[in-house]
Amino acid sequence: MQPPYEFPGTAAADGAARVLVVDDDPTVAEVVTGYLHRAGYVVDRAGDGPTALTRAAAHRPDLVVLDLMLPGMDGLEVCRRMRDRGPVPVIMLTARGDEDDRILGLEVGADDYVTKPFSPRELVLRVESVLRRSRPVTAGSRLAAAGLSVDTEARTATKDGRELALTLREFDLLAFFLRHPGRAFGREDLMREVWGWDFGDLSTVTVHVRRLRGKVEEDPARPRLIRTVWGVGYRFEPGEAGL
Protein backbone atom coordinates (compact mmCIF):
# COMPACT_ATOMS: atom_id res chain seq x y z
CA MET A 1 0.00 0.00 0.00
CA GLN A 2 1.39 3.36 -0.99
CA PRO A 3 1.75 6.23 1.52
CA PRO A 4 -1.53 8.21 1.79
CA TYR A 5 -0.26 11.34 0.03
CA GLU A 6 2.29 9.94 -2.38
CA PHE A 7 1.71 10.95 -5.99
CA PRO A 8 1.35 7.81 -8.15
CA GLY A 9 2.28 9.67 -11.32
CA THR A 10 -0.90 9.13 -13.31
CA ALA A 11 -1.79 11.53 -16.10
CA ALA A 12 -5.04 12.49 -17.79
CA ALA A 13 -5.95 9.86 -20.36
CA ASP A 14 -6.23 12.32 -23.26
CA GLY A 15 -2.89 13.96 -22.51
CA ALA A 16 -4.42 17.18 -21.18
CA ALA A 17 -2.78 18.70 -18.12
CA ARG A 18 -4.58 17.96 -14.86
CA VAL A 19 -5.22 20.84 -12.45
CA LEU A 20 -6.39 20.39 -8.87
CA VAL A 21 -8.46 23.36 -7.64
CA VAL A 22 -8.62 23.64 -3.83
CA ASP A 23 -10.99 26.27 -2.43
CA ASP A 24 -13.72 26.08 0.22
CA ASP A 25 -15.80 28.72 -1.57
CA PRO A 26 -17.96 26.69 -4.00
CA THR A 27 -18.65 29.72 -6.20
CA VAL A 28 -14.95 30.49 -6.66
CA ALA A 29 -14.16 26.82 -7.25
CA GLU A 30 -16.96 26.46 -9.81
CA VAL A 31 -15.95 29.56 -11.77
CA VAL A 32 -12.25 28.62 -11.80
CA THR A 33 -13.09 25.04 -12.80
CA GLY A 34 -15.29 26.25 -15.65
CA TYR A 35 -12.61 28.55 -17.08
CA LEU A 36 -9.94 25.85 -16.81
CA HIS A 37 -12.21 23.28 -18.48
CA ARG A 38 -12.82 25.66 -21.36
CA ALA A 39 -9.06 26.19 -21.65
CA GLY A 40 -8.66 22.44 -22.19
CA TYR A 41 -7.56 21.24 -18.75
CA VAL A 42 -8.77 18.24 -16.79
CA VAL A 43 -9.85 19.61 -13.41
CA ASP A 44 -10.26 17.98 -9.99
CA ARG A 45 -11.81 19.89 -7.08
CA ALA A 46 -11.43 19.81 -3.31
CA GLY A 47 -12.95 22.01 -0.62
CA ASP A 48 -10.47 21.34 2.18
CA GLY A 49 -6.88 20.27 2.80
CA PRO A 50 -7.33 16.56 3.62
CA THR A 51 -9.56 16.07 0.57
CA ALA A 52 -7.00 17.87 -1.59
CA LEU A 53 -4.22 15.52 -0.42
CA THR A 54 -6.44 12.49 -1.04
CA ARG A 55 -7.33 13.68 -4.56
CA ALA A 56 -3.68 14.37 -5.30
CA ALA A 57 -2.81 10.86 -4.17
CA ALA A 58 -5.48 9.33 -6.42
CA HIS A 59 -4.61 11.40 -9.51
CA ARG A 60 -1.33 13.27 -9.60
CA PRO A 61 -1.97 16.87 -10.64
CA ASP A 62 0.28 18.71 -13.07
CA LEU A 63 -0.51 21.91 -11.14
CA VAL A 64 -2.45 22.89 -8.01
CA VAL A 65 -4.51 26.08 -7.57
CA LEU A 66 -4.58 26.34 -3.79
CA ASP A 67 -6.50 28.74 -1.55
CA LEU A 68 -4.46 29.91 1.42
CA MET A 69 -7.40 30.06 3.85
CA LEU A 70 -8.92 26.59 4.17
CA PRO A 71 -10.90 25.02 7.04
CA GLY A 72 -9.00 22.64 9.30
CA MET A 73 -5.72 22.54 7.39
CA ASP A 74 -4.59 25.78 5.77
CA GLY A 75 -3.05 26.09 2.33
CA LEU A 76 0.46 26.47 3.73
CA GLU A 77 0.30 23.04 5.37
CA VAL A 78 -1.26 21.48 2.27
CA CYS A 79 1.55 22.94 0.18
CA ARG A 80 4.20 21.63 2.60
CA ARG A 81 2.75 18.10 2.54
CA MET A 82 2.51 18.08 -1.23
CA ARG A 83 6.10 19.30 -1.52
CA ASP A 84 7.22 16.55 0.86
CA ARG A 85 5.84 13.93 -1.52
CA GLY A 86 7.22 15.27 -4.79
CA PRO A 87 7.53 18.35 -6.97
CA VAL A 88 4.31 19.89 -8.20
CA PRO A 89 3.72 23.50 -9.31
CA VAL A 90 1.43 25.46 -6.97
CA ILE A 91 -0.40 28.74 -7.56
CA MET A 92 -1.63 30.15 -4.25
CA LEU A 93 -4.84 32.16 -3.94
CA THR A 94 -4.60 34.82 -1.24
CA ALA A 95 -6.73 37.68 0.09
CA ARG A 96 -5.72 41.13 -1.13
CA GLY A 97 -3.50 42.97 1.34
CA ASP A 98 -2.25 39.89 3.19
CA GLU A 99 1.37 40.47 2.15
CA ASP A 100 2.83 38.44 5.01
CA ASP A 101 0.67 35.46 4.07
CA ARG A 102 1.66 35.75 0.41
CA ILE A 103 5.32 35.77 1.35
CA LEU A 104 4.77 32.73 3.60
CA GLY A 105 3.18 30.97 0.63
CA LEU A 106 6.24 31.65 -1.48
CA GLU A 107 8.50 30.57 1.36
CA VAL A 108 6.89 27.12 1.56
CA GLY A 109 7.27 26.63 -2.17
CA ALA A 110 4.35 28.20 -4.04
CA ASP A 111 5.46 29.08 -7.57
CA ASP A 112 3.06 31.97 -8.03
CA TYR A 113 0.07 33.57 -6.36
CA VAL A 114 -3.06 35.45 -7.38
CA THR A 115 -4.84 37.84 -5.03
CA LYS A 116 -8.60 37.77 -4.49
CA PRO A 117 -10.70 39.13 -6.08
CA PHE A 118 -9.08 38.06 -9.35
CA SER A 119 -9.89 37.70 -13.01
CA PRO A 120 -10.44 34.04 -13.93
CA ARG A 121 -8.84 34.79 -17.30
CA GLU A 122 -5.72 36.06 -15.53
CA LEU A 123 -5.61 32.88 -13.45
CA VAL A 124 -5.80 30.74 -16.60
CA LEU A 125 -2.90 32.73 -18.08
CA ARG A 126 -0.90 32.16 -14.89
CA VAL A 127 -1.64 28.43 -15.05
CA GLU A 128 -0.50 28.32 -18.69
CA SER A 129 2.67 30.25 -17.84
CA VAL A 130 3.64 28.03 -14.90
CA LEU A 131 2.94 24.81 -16.82
CA ARG A 132 4.86 26.04 -19.86
CA ARG A 133 7.92 26.78 -17.74
CA SER A 134 7.68 23.43 -15.96
CA ARG A 135 8.16 21.51 -19.20
CA PRO A 136 11.65 20.29 -20.11
CA VAL A 137 13.84 22.50 -22.30
CA THR A 138 16.03 20.60 -24.78
CA ALA A 139 18.22 23.32 -26.28
CA GLY A 140 21.36 24.08 -24.24
CA SER A 141 20.20 21.66 -21.58
CA ARG A 142 23.35 21.65 -19.39
CA LEU A 143 24.70 24.66 -17.54
CA ALA A 144 27.51 24.77 -14.98
CA ALA A 145 29.46 27.31 -12.94
CA ALA A 146 30.92 27.70 -9.44
CA GLY A 147 30.23 24.10 -8.46
CA LEU A 148 26.62 24.40 -9.62
CA SER A 149 25.24 22.24 -12.41
CA VAL A 150 21.81 22.43 -14.03
CA ASP A 151 20.23 20.05 -16.52
CA THR A 152 17.25 21.92 -17.96
CA GLU A 153 15.98 18.86 -19.84
CA ALA A 154 15.90 16.60 -16.79
CA ARG A 155 15.15 19.62 -14.54
CA THR A 156 17.79 18.62 -12.01
CA ALA A 157 20.32 20.83 -10.24
CA THR A 158 23.35 19.98 -8.11
CA LYS A 159 25.89 21.81 -5.98
CA ASP A 160 29.27 20.10 -5.66
CA GLY A 161 27.60 16.91 -6.84
CA ARG A 162 24.77 17.05 -4.29
CA GLU A 163 21.27 17.34 -5.71
CA LEU A 164 19.39 20.50 -4.78
CA ALA A 165 15.71 20.45 -3.83
CA LEU A 166 14.43 23.42 -5.84
CA THR A 167 10.92 24.58 -6.61
CA LEU A 168 9.91 25.31 -10.19
CA ARG A 169 10.70 29.03 -9.94
CA GLU A 170 13.91 28.52 -7.97
CA PHE A 171 15.12 26.16 -10.68
CA ASP A 172 14.23 28.63 -13.45
CA LEU A 173 15.88 31.47 -11.56
CA LEU A 174 19.11 29.51 -11.06
CA ALA A 175 19.19 28.46 -14.72
CA PHE A 176 18.67 32.08 -15.78
CA PHE A 177 21.55 33.28 -13.59
CA LEU A 178 23.81 30.55 -14.95
CA ARG A 179 23.00 31.60 -18.50
CA HIS A 180 23.89 35.23 -17.76
CA PRO A 181 26.92 35.35 -15.43
CA GLY A 182 28.27 38.77 -14.54
CA ARG A 183 25.18 40.68 -15.71
CA ALA A 184 23.04 42.72 -13.34
CA PHE A 185 19.28 42.35 -13.59
CA GLY A 186 16.58 44.38 -11.89
CA ARG A 187 13.68 42.66 -10.21
CA GLU A 188 11.44 43.82 -13.06
CA ASP A 189 13.80 42.13 -15.54
CA LEU A 190 13.73 38.88 -13.56
CA MET A 191 9.95 39.00 -13.24
CA ARG A 192 9.70 39.33 -17.02
CA GLU A 193 12.39 36.81 -17.98
CA VAL A 194 11.85 34.12 -15.34
CA TRP A 195 8.16 34.48 -14.49
CA GLY A 196 7.11 35.61 -17.96
CA TRP A 197 5.14 38.59 -16.66
CA ASP A 198 5.44 42.30 -17.32
CA PHE A 199 3.64 43.05 -14.04
CA GLY A 200 3.39 41.58 -10.58
CA ASP A 201 4.47 41.99 -6.96
CA LEU A 202 8.26 42.35 -7.02
CA SER A 203 8.50 40.88 -3.51
CA THR A 204 7.96 37.55 -5.31
CA VAL A 205 11.41 37.95 -6.85
CA THR A 206 12.96 39.01 -3.55
CA VAL A 207 11.61 35.96 -1.73
CA HIS A 208 12.78 33.55 -4.43
CA VAL A 209 16.27 35.05 -4.50
CA ARG A 210 16.46 34.67 -0.71
CA ARG A 211 15.29 31.05 -0.89
CA LEU A 212 17.73 30.26 -3.69
CA ARG A 213 20.61 31.80 -1.77
CA GLY A 214 19.73 29.57 1.16
CA LYS A 215 20.31 26.54 -1.06
CA VAL A 216 23.36 27.53 -3.13
CA GLU A 217 25.41 29.88 -0.93
CA GLU A 218 27.93 28.75 1.68
CA ASP A 219 26.77 31.63 3.87
CA PRO A 220 23.40 33.01 2.70
CA ALA A 221 23.86 36.03 4.98
CA ARG A 222 27.00 36.93 3.00
CA PRO A 223 26.20 35.78 -0.53
CA ARG A 224 29.15 35.46 -2.90
CA LEU A 225 27.36 33.95 -5.91
CA ILE A 226 24.10 35.86 -6.15
CA ARG A 227 25.18 39.41 -5.33
CA THR A 228 22.94 42.35 -4.57
CA VAL A 229 23.62 45.30 -6.86
CA TRP A 230 22.32 48.27 -4.93
CA GLY A 231 19.88 50.39 -6.90
CA VAL A 232 19.70 47.76 -9.65
CA GLY A 233 18.92 44.22 -8.48
CA TYR A 234 21.04 41.07 -8.57
CA ARG A 235 24.07 39.67 -10.39
CA PHE A 236 25.40 36.11 -10.55
CA GLU A 237 29.16 36.04 -9.94
CA PRO A 238 30.73 32.59 -10.50
CA GLY A 239 34.12 34.00 -9.44
CA GLU A 240 37.21 31.86 -9.65
CA ALA A 241 35.23 28.61 -9.64
CA GLY A 242 34.29 29.27 -13.25
CA LEU A 243 32.99 26.61 -15.55
mmCIF file of N, CA and C in Angstrom, residues 77-144:
data_model
loop_
_atom_site.group_PDB
_atom_site.id
_atom_site.type_symbol
_atom_site.label_atom_id
_atom_site.label_comp_id
_atom_site.label_asym_id
_atom_site.label_seq_id
_atom_site.Cartn_x
_atom_site.Cartn_y
_atom_site.Cartn_z
ATOM 1 N N GLU A 77 0.028 24.420 4.965
ATOM 2 C CA GLU A 77 0.303 23.039 5.371
ATOM 3 C C GLU A 77 0.054 22.069 4.218
ATOM 4 N N VAL A 78 -0.999 22.325 3.441
ATOM 5 C CA VAL A 78 -1.260 21.479 2.269
ATOM 6 C C VAL A 78 -0.083 21.549 1.306
ATOM 7 N N CYS A 79 0.414 22.757 1.078
ATOM 8 C CA CYS A 79 1.554 22.942 0.180
ATOM 9 C C CYS A 79 2.780 22.200 0.705
ATOM 10 N N ARG A 80 3.050 22.318 2.001
ATOM 11 C CA ARG A 80 4.202 21.626 2.600
ATOM 12 C C ARG A 80 4.094 20.118 2.384
ATOM 13 N N ARG A 81 2.918 19.559 2.648
ATOM 14 C CA ARG A 81 2.753 18.103 2.536
ATOM 15 C C ARG A 81 2.878 17.642 1.092
ATOM 16 N N MET A 82 2.361 18.438 0.175
ATOM 17 C CA MET A 82 2.513 18.077 -1.231
ATOM 18 C C MET A 82 3.970 18.145 -1.652
ATOM 19 N N ARG A 83 4.682 19.170 -1.189
ATOM 20 C CA ARG A 83 6.101 19.304 -1.518
ATOM 21 C C ARG A 83 6.920 18.164 -0.924
ATOM 22 N N ASP A 84 6.493 17.661 0.237
ATOM 23 C CA ASP A 84 7.216 16.554 0.862
ATOM 24 C C ASP A 84 7.133 15.276 0.036
ATOM 25 N N ARG A 85 6.065 15.155 -0.763
ATOM 26 C CA ARG A 85 5.843 13.929 -1.522
ATOM 27 C C ARG A 85 6.307 13.997 -2.967
ATOM 28 N N GLY A 86 6.734 15.168 -3.418
ATOM 29 C CA GLY A 86 7.218 15.272 -4.787
ATOM 30 C C GLY A 86 6.957 16.648 -5.352
ATOM 31 N N PRO A 87 7.695 17.019 -6.391
ATOM 32 C CA PRO A 87 7.528 18.351 -6.967
ATOM 33 C C PRO A 87 6.207 18.490 -7.718
ATOM 34 N N VAL A 88 5.523 19.564 -7.461
ATOM 35 C CA VAL A 88 4.309 19.892 -8.203
ATOM 36 C C VAL A 88 4.152 21.408 -8.167
ATOM 37 N N PRO A 89 3.918 22.051 -9.315
ATOM 38 C CA PRO A 89 3.723 23.503 -9.310
ATOM 39 C C PRO A 89 2.462 23.888 -8.544
ATOM 40 N N VAL A 90 2.562 24.984 -7.772
ATOM 41 C CA VAL A 90 1.434 25.463 -6.968
ATOM 42 C C VAL A 90 1.228 26.953 -7.220
ATOM 43 N N ILE A 91 -0.006 27.331 -7.509
ATOM 44 C CA ILE A 91 -0.404 28.737 -7.557
ATOM 45 C C ILE A 91 -1.304 28.982 -6.361
ATOM 46 N N MET A 92 -0.901 29.881 -5.485
ATOM 47 C CA MET A 92 -1.633 30.151 -4.255
ATOM 48 C C MET A 92 -2.638 31.278 -4.481
ATOM 49 N N LEU A 93 -3.839 31.099 -3.936
ATOM 50 C CA LEU A 93 -4.845 32.155 -3.939
ATOM 51 C C LEU A 93 -4.842 32.807 -2.561
ATOM 52 N N THR A 94 -4.672 34.126 -2.523
ATOM 53 C CA THR A 94 -4.599 34.825 -1.244
ATOM 54 C C THR A 94 -5.523 36.034 -1.251
ATOM 55 N N ALA A 95 -5.912 36.485 -0.047
ATOM 56 C CA ALA A 95 -6.732 37.681 0.086
ATOM 57 C C ALA A 95 -5.880 38.917 -0.168
ATOM 58 N N ARG A 96 -6.444 39.902 -0.835
ATOM 59 C CA ARG A 96 -5.717 41.135 -1.134
ATOM 60 C C ARG A 96 -5.273 41.809 0.163
ATOM 61 N N GLY A 97 -4.021 42.248 0.202
ATOM 62 C CA GLY A 97 -3.503 42.973 1.344
ATOM 63 C C GLY A 97 -2.768 42.111 2.349
ATOM 64 N N ASP A 98 -2.931 40.773 2.237
ATOM 65 C CA ASP A 98 -2.249 39.895 3.193
ATOM 66 C C ASP A 98 -0.834 39.595 2.699
ATOM 67 N N GLU A 99 0.026 40.631 2.711
ATOM 68 C CA GLU A 99 1.369 40.470 2.153
ATOM 69 C C GLU A 99 2.176 39.433 2.902
ATOM 70 N N ASP A 100 2.068 39.413 4.236
ATOM 71 C CA ASP A 100 2.833 38.436 5.012
ATOM 72 C C ASP A 100 2.436 37.013 4.642
ATOM 73 N N ASP A 101 1.133 36.792 4.438
ATOM 74 C CA ASP A 101 0.666 35.460 4.072
ATOM 75 C C ASP A 101 1.148 35.078 2.681
ATOM 76 N N ARG A 102 1.176 36.040 1.767
ATOM 77 C CA ARG A 102 1.655 35.748 0.414
ATOM 78 C C ARG A 102 3.130 35.357 0.452
ATOM 79 N N ILE A 103 3.896 36.086 1.244
ATOM 80 C CA ILE A 103 5.323 35.770 1.351
ATOM 81 C C ILE A 103 5.516 34.397 1.991
ATOM 82 N N LEU A 104 4.688 34.062 2.998
ATOM 83 C CA LEU A 104 4.767 32.735 3.597
ATOM 84 C C LEU A 104 4.473 31.656 2.555
ATOM 85 N N GLY A 105 3.496 31.922 1.700
ATOM 86 C CA GLY A 105 3.181 30.973 0.633
ATOM 87 C C GLY A 105 4.358 30.734 -0.283
ATOM 88 N N LEU A 106 5.047 31.795 -0.642
ATOM 89 C CA LEU A 106 6.242 31.654 -1.482
ATOM 90 C C LEU A 106 7.351 30.938 -0.730
ATOM 91 N N GLU A 107 7.447 31.192 0.570
ATOM 92 C CA GLU A 107 8.502 30.570 1.361
ATOM 93 C C GLU A 107 8.337 29.054 1.453
ATOM 94 N N VAL A 108 7.091 28.565 1.459
ATOM 95 C CA VAL A 108 6.889 27.118 1.562
ATOM 96 C C VAL A 108 6.896 26.453 0.190
ATOM 97 N N GLY A 109 7.062 27.242 -0.876
ATOM 98 C CA GLY A 109 7.267 26.625 -2.169
ATOM 99 C C GLY A 109 6.244 26.928 -3.234
ATOM 100 N N ALA A 110 5.281 27.832 -2.984
ATOM 101 C CA ALA A 110 4.352 28.203 -4.045
ATOM 102 C C ALA A 110 5.127 28.867 -5.184
ATOM 103 N N ASP A 111 4.749 28.546 -6.416
ATOM 104 C CA ASP A 111 5.458 29.080 -7.574
ATOM 105 C C ASP A 111 4.905 30.429 -8.011
ATOM 106 N N ASP A 112 3.680 30.708 -7.656
ATOM 107 C CA ASP A 112 3.058 31.969 -8.032
ATOM 108 C C ASP A 112 1.867 32.160 -7.108
ATOM 109 N N TYR A 113 1.300 33.358 -7.114
ATOM 110 C CA TYR A 113 0.075 33.571 -6.364
ATOM 111 C C TYR A 113 -0.788 34.589 -7.085
ATOM 112 N N VAL A 114 -2.086 34.514 -6.825
ATOM 113 C CA VAL A 114 -3.059 35.447 -7.377
ATOM 114 C C VAL A 114 -3.888 35.948 -6.211
ATOM 115 N N THR A 115 -4.095 37.258 -6.143
ATOM 116 C CA THR A 115 -4.844 37.836 -5.029
ATOM 117 C C THR A 115 -6.325 37.930 -5.363
ATOM 118 N N LYS A 116 -7.157 37.645 -4.358
ATOM 119 C CA LYS A 116 -8.604 37.774 -4.493
ATOM 120 C C LYS A 116 -9.020 39.211 -4.205
ATOM 121 N N PRO A 117 -10.021 39.730 -4.928
ATOM 122 C CA PRO A 117 -10.697 39.132 -6.082
ATOM 123 C C PRO A 117 -9.788 39.143 -7.312
ATOM 124 N N PHE A 118 -9.949 38.172 -8.191
ATOM 125 C CA PHE A 118 -9.075 38.065 -9.346
ATOM 126 C C PHE A 118 -9.896 37.789 -10.598
ATOM 127 N N SER A 119 -9.278 38.027 -11.725
ATOM 128 C CA SER A 119 -9.886 37.703 -13.008
ATOM 129 C C SER A 119 -9.627 36.233 -13.317
ATOM 130 N N PRO A 120 -10.670 35.445 -13.564
ATOM 131 C CA PRO A 120 -10.439 34.042 -13.931
ATOM 132 C C PRO A 120 -9.570 33.898 -15.178
ATOM 133 N N ARG A 121 -9.686 34.840 -16.099
ATOM 134 C CA ARG A 121 -8.843 34.786 -17.302
ATOM 135 C C ARG A 121 -7.374 34.955 -16.936
ATOM 136 N N GLU A 122 -7.100 35.873 -15.981
ATOM 137 C CA GLU A 122 -5.719 36.058 -15.533
ATOM 138 C C GLU A 122 -5.189 34.777 -14.889
ATOM 139 N N LEU A 123 -6.036 34.118 -14.096
ATOM 140 C CA LEU A 123 -5.608 32.880 -13.454
ATOM 141 C C LEU A 123 -5.270 31.817 -14.495
ATOM 142 N N VAL A 124 -6.086 31.706 -15.540
ATOM 143 C CA VAL A 124 -5.802 30.740 -16.600
ATOM 144 C C VAL A 124 -4.466 31.059 -17.265
ATOM 145 N N LEU A 125 -4.187 32.338 -17.495
ATOM 146 C CA LEU A 125 -2.904 32.725 -18.078
ATOM 147 C C LEU A 125 -1.750 32.358 -17.147
ATOM 148 N N ARG A 126 -1.943 32.524 -15.850
ATOM 149 C CA ARG A 126 -0.900 32.155 -14.886
ATOM 150 C C ARG A 126 -0.669 30.638 -14.915
ATOM 151 N N VAL A 127 -1.755 29.886 -14.981
ATOM 152 C CA VAL A 127 -1.636 28.427 -15.054
ATOM 153 C C VAL A 127 -0.854 28.034 -16.306
ATOM 154 N N GLU A 128 -1.198 28.635 -17.430
ATOM 155 C CA GLU A 128 -0.495 28.323 -18.685
ATOM 156 C C GLU A 128 0.981 28.667 -18.577
ATOM 157 N N SER A 129 1.280 29.811 -17.962
ATOM 158 C CA SER A 129 2.667 30.247 -17.837
ATOM 159 C C SER A 129 3.469 29.294 -16.967
ATOM 160 N N VAL A 130 2.915 28.914 -15.811
ATOM 161 C CA VAL A 130 3.640 28.026 -14.903
ATOM 162 C C VAL A 130 3.835 26.655 -15.541
ATOM 163 N N LEU A 131 2.812 26.121 -16.187
ATOM 164 C CA LEU A 131 2.938 24.811 -16.816
ATOM 165 C C LEU A 131 3.942 24.844 -17.962
ATOM 166 N N ARG A 132 3.918 25.929 -18.739
ATOM 167 C CA ARG A 132 4.862 26.044 -19.857
ATOM 168 C C ARG A 132 6.297 26.024 -19.362
ATOM 169 N N ARG A 133 6.556 26.709 -18.265
ATOM 170 C CA ARG A 133 7.919 26.778 -17.741
ATOM 171 C C ARG A 133 8.313 25.528 -16.964
ATOM 172 N N SER A 134 7.345 24.681 -16.651
ATOM 173 C CA SER A 134 7.679 23.435 -15.956
ATOM 174 C C SER A 134 8.058 22.321 -16.918
ATOM 175 N N ARG A 135 7.831 22.538 -18.219
ATOM 176 C CA ARG A 135 8.156 21.510 -19.197
ATOM 177 C C ARG A 135 9.646 21.529 -19.503
ATOM 178 N N PRO A 136 10.216 20.370 -19.831
ATOM 179 C CA PRO A 136 11.651 20.293 -20.108
ATOM 180 C C PRO A 136 12.055 21.165 -21.288
ATOM 181 N N VAL A 137 13.255 21.721 -21.216
ATOM 182 C CA VAL A 137 13.844 22.497 -22.304
ATOM 183 C C VAL A 137 15.006 21.688 -22.869
ATOM 184 N N THR A 138 15.004 21.468 -24.191
ATOM 185 C CA THR A 138 16.027 20.597 -24.775
ATOM 186 C C THR A 138 17.257 21.356 -25.246
ATOM 187 N N ALA A 139 17.075 22.578 -25.730
ATOM 188 C CA ALA A 139 18.218 23.321 -26.275
ATOM 189 C C ALA A 139 19.095 23.832 -25.141
ATOM 190 N N GLY A 140 20.430 23.601 -25.272
ATOM 191 C CA GLY A 140 21.356 24.084 -24.244
ATOM 192 C C GLY A 140 20.995 23.561 -22.880
ATOM 193 N N SER A 141 20.821 22.228 -22.774
ATOM 194 C CA SER A 141 20.201 21.656 -21.578
ATOM 195 C C SER A 141 21.113 21.641 -20.357
ATOM 196 N N ARG A 142 22.451 21.748 -20.542
ATOM 197 C CA ARG A 142 23.355 21.652 -19.388
ATOM 198 C C ARG A 142 24.095 22.969 -19.170
ATOM 199 N N LEU A 143 24.036 23.420 -17.923
ATOM 200 C CA LEU A 143 24.699 24.657 -17.538
ATOM 201 C C LEU A 143 25.508 24.372 -16.274
ATOM 202 N N ALA A 144 26.678 25.020 -16.161
ATOM 203 C CA ALA A 144 27.507 24.769 -14.977
ATOM 204 C C ALA A 144 28.381 25.969 -14.676
#
